[in-house]
PDB file of C-alpha atoms in Angstrom:
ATOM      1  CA  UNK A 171      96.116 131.903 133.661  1.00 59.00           C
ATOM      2  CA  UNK A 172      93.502 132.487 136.475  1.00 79.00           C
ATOM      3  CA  UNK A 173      90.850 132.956 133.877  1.00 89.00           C
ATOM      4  CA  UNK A 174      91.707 129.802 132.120  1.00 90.00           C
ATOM      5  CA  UNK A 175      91.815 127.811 135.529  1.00 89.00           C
ATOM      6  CA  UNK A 176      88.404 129.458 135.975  1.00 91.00           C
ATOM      7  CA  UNK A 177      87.207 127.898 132.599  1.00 92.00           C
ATOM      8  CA  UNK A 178      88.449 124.829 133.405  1.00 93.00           C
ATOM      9  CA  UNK A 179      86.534 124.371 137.015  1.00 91.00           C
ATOM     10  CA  UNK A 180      83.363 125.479 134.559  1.00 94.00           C
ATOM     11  CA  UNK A 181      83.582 122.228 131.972  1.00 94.00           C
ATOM     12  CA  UNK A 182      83.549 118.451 132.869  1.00 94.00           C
ATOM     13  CA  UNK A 183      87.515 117.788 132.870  1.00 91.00           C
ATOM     14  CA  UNK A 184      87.555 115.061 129.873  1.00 93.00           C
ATOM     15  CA  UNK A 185      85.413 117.663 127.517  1.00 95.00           C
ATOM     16  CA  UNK A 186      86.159 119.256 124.354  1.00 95.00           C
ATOM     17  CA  UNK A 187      85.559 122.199 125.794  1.00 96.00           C
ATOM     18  CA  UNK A 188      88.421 121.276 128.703  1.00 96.00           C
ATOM     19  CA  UNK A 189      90.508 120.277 125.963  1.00 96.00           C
ATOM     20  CA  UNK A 190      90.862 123.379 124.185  1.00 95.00           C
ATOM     21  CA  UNK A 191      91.331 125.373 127.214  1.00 96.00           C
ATOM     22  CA  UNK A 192      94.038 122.592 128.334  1.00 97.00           C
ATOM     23  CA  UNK A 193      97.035 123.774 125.728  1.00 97.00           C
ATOM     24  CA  UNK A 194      96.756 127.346 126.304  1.00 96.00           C
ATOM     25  CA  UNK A 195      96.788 126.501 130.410  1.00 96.00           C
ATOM     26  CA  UNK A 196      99.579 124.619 129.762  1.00 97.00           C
ATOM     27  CA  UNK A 197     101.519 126.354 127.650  1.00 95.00           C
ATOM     28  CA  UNK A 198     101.017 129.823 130.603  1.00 95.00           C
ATOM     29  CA  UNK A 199     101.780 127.332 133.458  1.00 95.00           C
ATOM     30  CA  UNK A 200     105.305 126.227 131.765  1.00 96.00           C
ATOM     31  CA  UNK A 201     106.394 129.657 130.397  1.00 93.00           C
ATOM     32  CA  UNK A 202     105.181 131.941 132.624  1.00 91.00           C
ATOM     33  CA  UNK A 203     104.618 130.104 136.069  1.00 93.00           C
ATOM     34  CA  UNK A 204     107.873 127.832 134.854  1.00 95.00           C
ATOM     35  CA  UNK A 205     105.964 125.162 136.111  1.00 96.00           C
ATOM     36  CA  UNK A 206     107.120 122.309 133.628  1.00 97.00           C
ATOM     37  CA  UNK A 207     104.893 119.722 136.182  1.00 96.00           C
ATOM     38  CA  UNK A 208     102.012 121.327 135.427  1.00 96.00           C
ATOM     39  CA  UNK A 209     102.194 121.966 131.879  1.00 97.00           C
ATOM     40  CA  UNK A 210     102.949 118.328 131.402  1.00 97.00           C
ATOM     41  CA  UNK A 211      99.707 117.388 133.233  1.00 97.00           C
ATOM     42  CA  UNK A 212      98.102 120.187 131.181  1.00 97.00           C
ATOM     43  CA  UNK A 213      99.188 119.054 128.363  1.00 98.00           C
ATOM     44  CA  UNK A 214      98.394 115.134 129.218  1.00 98.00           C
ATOM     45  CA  UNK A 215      95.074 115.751 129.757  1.00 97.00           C
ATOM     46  CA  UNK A 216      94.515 117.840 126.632  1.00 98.00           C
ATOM     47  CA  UNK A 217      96.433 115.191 124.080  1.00 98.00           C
ATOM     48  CA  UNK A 218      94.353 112.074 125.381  1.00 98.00           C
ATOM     49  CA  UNK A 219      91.148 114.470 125.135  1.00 98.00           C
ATOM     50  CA  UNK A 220      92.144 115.017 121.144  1.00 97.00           C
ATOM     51  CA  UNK A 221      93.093 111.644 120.272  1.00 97.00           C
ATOM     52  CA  UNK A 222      89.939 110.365 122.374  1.00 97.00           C
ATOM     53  CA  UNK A 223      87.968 112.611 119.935  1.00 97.00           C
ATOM     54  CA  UNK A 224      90.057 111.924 117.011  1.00 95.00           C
ATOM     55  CA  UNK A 225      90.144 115.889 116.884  1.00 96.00           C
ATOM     56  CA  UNK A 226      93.589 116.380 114.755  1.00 95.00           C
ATOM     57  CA  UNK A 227      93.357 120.382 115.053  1.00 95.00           C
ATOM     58  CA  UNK A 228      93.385 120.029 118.733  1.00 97.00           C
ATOM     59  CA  UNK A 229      96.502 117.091 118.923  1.00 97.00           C
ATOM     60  CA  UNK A 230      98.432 119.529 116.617  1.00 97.00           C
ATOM     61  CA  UNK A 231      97.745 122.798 118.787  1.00 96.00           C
ATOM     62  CA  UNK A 232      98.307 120.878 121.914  1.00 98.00           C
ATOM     63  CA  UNK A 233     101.905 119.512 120.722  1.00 98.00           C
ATOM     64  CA  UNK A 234     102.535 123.392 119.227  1.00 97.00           C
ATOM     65  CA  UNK A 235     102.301 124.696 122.973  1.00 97.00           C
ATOM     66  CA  UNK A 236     104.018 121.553 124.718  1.00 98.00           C
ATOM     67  CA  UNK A 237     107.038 122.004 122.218  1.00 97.00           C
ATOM     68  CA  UNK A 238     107.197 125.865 122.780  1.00 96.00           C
ATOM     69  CA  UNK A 239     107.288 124.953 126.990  1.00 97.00           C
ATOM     70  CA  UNK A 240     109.604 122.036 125.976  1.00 97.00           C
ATOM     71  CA  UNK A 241     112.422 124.661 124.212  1.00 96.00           C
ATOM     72  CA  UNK A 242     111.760 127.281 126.977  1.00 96.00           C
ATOM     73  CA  UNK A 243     113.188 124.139 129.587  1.00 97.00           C
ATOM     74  CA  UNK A 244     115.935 123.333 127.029  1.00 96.00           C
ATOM     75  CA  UNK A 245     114.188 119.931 126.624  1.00 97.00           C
ATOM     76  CA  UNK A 246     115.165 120.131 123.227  1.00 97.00           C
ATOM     77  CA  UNK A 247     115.120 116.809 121.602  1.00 97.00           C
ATOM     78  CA  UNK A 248     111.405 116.420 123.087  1.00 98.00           C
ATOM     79  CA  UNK A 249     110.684 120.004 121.453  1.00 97.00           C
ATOM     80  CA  UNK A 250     112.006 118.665 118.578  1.00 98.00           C
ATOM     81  CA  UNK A 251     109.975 115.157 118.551  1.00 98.00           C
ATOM     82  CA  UNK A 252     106.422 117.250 119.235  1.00 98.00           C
ATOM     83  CA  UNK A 253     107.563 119.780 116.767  1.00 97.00           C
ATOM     84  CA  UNK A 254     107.977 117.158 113.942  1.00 98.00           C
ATOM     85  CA  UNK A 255     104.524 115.560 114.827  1.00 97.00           C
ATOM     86  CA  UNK A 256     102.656 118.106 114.457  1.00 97.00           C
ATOM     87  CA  UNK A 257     104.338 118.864 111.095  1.00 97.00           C
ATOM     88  CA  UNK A 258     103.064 115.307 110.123  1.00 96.00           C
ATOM     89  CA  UNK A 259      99.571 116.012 111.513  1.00 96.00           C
ATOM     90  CA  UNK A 260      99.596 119.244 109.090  1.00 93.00           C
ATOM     91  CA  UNK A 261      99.447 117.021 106.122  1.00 90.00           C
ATOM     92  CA  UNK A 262      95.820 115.672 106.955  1.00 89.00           C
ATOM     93  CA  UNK A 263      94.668 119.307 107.844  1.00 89.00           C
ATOM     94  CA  UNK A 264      94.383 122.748 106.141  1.00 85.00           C
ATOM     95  CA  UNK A 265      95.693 124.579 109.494  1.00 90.00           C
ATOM     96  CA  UNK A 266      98.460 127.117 108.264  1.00 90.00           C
ATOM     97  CA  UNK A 267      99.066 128.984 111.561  1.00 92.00           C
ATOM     98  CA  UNK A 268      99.890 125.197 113.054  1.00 93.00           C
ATOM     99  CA  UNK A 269     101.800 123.794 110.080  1.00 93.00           C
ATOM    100  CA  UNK A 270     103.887 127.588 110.172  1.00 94.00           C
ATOM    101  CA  UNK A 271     103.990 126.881 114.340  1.00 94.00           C
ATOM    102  CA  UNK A 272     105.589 123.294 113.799  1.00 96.00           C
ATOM    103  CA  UNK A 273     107.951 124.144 111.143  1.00 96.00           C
ATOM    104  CA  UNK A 274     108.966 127.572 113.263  1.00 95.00           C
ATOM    105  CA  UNK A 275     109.721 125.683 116.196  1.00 95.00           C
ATOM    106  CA  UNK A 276     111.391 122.530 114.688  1.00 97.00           C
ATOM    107  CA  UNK A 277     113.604 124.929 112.861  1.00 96.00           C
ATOM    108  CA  UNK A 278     114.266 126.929 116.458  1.00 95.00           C
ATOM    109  CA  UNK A 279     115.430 123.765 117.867  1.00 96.00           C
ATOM    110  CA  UNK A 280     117.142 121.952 115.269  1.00 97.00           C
ATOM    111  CA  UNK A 281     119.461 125.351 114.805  1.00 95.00           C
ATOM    112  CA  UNK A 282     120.210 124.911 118.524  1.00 93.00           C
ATOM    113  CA  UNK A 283     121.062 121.442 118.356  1.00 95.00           C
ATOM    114  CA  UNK A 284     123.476 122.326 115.327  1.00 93.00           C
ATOM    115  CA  UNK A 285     121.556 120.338 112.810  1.00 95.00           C
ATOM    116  CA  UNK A 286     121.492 123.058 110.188  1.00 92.00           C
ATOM    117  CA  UNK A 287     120.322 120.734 106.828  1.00 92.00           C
ATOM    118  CA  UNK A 288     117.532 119.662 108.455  1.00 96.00           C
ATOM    119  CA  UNK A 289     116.526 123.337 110.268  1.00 96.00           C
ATOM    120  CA  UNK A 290     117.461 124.481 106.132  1.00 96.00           C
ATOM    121  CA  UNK A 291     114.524 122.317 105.309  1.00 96.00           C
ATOM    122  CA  UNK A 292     112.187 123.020 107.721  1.00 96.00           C
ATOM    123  CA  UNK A 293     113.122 127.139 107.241  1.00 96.00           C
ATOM    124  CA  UNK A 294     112.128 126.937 103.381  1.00 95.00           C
ATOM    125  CA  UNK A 295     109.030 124.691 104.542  1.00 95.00           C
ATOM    126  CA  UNK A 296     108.185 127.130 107.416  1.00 95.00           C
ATOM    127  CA  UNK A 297     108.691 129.989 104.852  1.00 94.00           C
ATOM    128  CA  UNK A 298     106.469 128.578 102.374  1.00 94.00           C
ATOM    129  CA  UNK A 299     103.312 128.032 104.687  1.00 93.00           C
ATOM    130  CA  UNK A 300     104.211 131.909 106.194  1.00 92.00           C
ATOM    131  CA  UNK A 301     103.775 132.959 102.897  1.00 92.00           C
ATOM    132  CA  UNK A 302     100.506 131.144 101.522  1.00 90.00           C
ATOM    133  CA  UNK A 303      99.034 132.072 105.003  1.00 88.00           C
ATOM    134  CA  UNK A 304     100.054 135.743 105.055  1.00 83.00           C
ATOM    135  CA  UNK A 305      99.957 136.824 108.152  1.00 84.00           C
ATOM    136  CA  UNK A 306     102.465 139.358 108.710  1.00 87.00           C
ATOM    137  CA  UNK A 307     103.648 138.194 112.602  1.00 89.00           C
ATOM    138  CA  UNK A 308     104.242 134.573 111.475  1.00 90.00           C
ATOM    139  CA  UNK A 309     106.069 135.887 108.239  1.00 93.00           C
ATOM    140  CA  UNK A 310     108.237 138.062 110.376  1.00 93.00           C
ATOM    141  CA  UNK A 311     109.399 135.506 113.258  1.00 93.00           C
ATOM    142  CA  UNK A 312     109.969 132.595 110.447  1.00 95.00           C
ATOM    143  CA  UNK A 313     112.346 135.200 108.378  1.00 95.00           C
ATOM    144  CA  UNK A 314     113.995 136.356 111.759  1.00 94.00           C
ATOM    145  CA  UNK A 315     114.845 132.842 112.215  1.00 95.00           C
ATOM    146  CA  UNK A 316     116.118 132.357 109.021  1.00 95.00           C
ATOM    147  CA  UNK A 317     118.153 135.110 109.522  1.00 96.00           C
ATOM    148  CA  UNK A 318     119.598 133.508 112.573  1.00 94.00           C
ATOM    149  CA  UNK A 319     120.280 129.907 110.567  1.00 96.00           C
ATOM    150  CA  UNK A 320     121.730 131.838 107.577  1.00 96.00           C
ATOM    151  CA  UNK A 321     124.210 133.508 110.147  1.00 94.00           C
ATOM    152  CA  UNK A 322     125.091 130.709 111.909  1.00 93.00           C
ATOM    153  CA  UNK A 323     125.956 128.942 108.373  1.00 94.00           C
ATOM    154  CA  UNK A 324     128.252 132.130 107.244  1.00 95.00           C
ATOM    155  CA  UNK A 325     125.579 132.215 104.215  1.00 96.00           C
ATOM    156  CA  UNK A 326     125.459 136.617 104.585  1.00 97.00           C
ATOM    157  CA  UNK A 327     123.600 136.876 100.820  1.00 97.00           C
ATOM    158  CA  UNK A 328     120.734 134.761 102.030  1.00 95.00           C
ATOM    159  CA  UNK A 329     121.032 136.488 105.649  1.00 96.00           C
ATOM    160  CA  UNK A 330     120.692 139.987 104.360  1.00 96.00           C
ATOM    161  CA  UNK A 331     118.461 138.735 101.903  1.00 95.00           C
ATOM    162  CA  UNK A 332     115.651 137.405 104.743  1.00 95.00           C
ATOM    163  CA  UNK A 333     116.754 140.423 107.365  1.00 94.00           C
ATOM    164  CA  UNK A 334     115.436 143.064 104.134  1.00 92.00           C
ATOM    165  CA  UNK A 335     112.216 140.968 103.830  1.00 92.00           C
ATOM    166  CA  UNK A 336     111.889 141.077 107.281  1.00 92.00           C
ATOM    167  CA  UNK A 337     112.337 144.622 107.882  1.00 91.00           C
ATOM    168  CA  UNK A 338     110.272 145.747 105.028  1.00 88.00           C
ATOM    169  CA  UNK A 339     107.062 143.432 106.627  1.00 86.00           C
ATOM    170  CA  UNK A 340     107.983 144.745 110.153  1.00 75.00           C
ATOM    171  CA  UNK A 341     107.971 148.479 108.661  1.00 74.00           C
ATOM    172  CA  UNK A 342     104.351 147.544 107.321  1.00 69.00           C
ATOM    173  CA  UNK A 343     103.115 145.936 109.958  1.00 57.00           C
ATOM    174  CA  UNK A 344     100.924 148.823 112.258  1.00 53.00           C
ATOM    175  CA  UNK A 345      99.500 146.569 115.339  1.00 54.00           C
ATOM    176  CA  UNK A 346      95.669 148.147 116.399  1.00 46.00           C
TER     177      UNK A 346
END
């Protein structure tokens, strides 16, 4: 976070270049500091920055982080609301990891606030995009969290089912 705070005393503070060092500040400050204030401000300052620019890539990653800081407070139905925007913002933009990121969380939450056929939705949508983008990390955490909504629902076929996909990318996956 230090480095980041660096970056940002090194940029005018309404840039682009502030802007895309905002989210990631942000997102540190609430999770790791547990600083919700700040990661709001962070986050502020980054959204008007992206809508200012009409810079959609940077609106969506800036709502990914503020909804991840929003579940880690238990602010869930915000989580939920940022979660679902930038799921709408994902249909004007070729951005996988972000579309993956907003379906991911929204399904976190929505399993959490006992909503399961909309977190069933937003599992098989999340699923989808982890599989056209192919990386194996976002692949693994969206099946992990199907696991968890398949559990929760009693459904043990489609459990099992995700859990054996899972484990066979996990068993693949070397990090360098």
């Amino acid at each position: 976070e230090r480095r980041i705070e660096r970056g940002l005393t090194l940029v005018p503070p309404d840039s682009v270049a502030a802007g895309r060092l905002l989210p990631t500040y942000g997102l540190e400050s609430g999770r790791w500091e547990n600083d919700y204030g700040k990661a709001q401000g962070a986050f502020e300052r980054a959204l008007a920055i992206a809508q200012r620019e009409s810079d959609v890539d940077l609106q969506m990653r800036t709502l990914a982080a503020w909804a991840q800081v929003d579940y880690f407070h238990l602010h869930l139905a915000e989580s939920l609301e940022k979660s679902l925007l930038v799921v709408e913002l994902a249909r004007y933009t070729d951005n996988l990891p972000l579309k993956v990121n907003g379906h991911l969380h929204a399904l976190q939450t929505l399993i959490h606030l006992g909503d399961s056929e909309n977190a069933v939705e937003h599992a098989n949508a999340a699923l989808a995009a982890a599989e056209r983008f192919n990386a194996r990390q976002w692949l693994s955490n969206v099946l992990r969290c199907g696991v968890n909504l398949y559990r929760f629902l009693g459904d043990w076929d489609q459990a099992r089912e995700l859990a054996s996909r899972n484990l066979a990318v996990e068993f693949n996956w070397v990090p360098l």
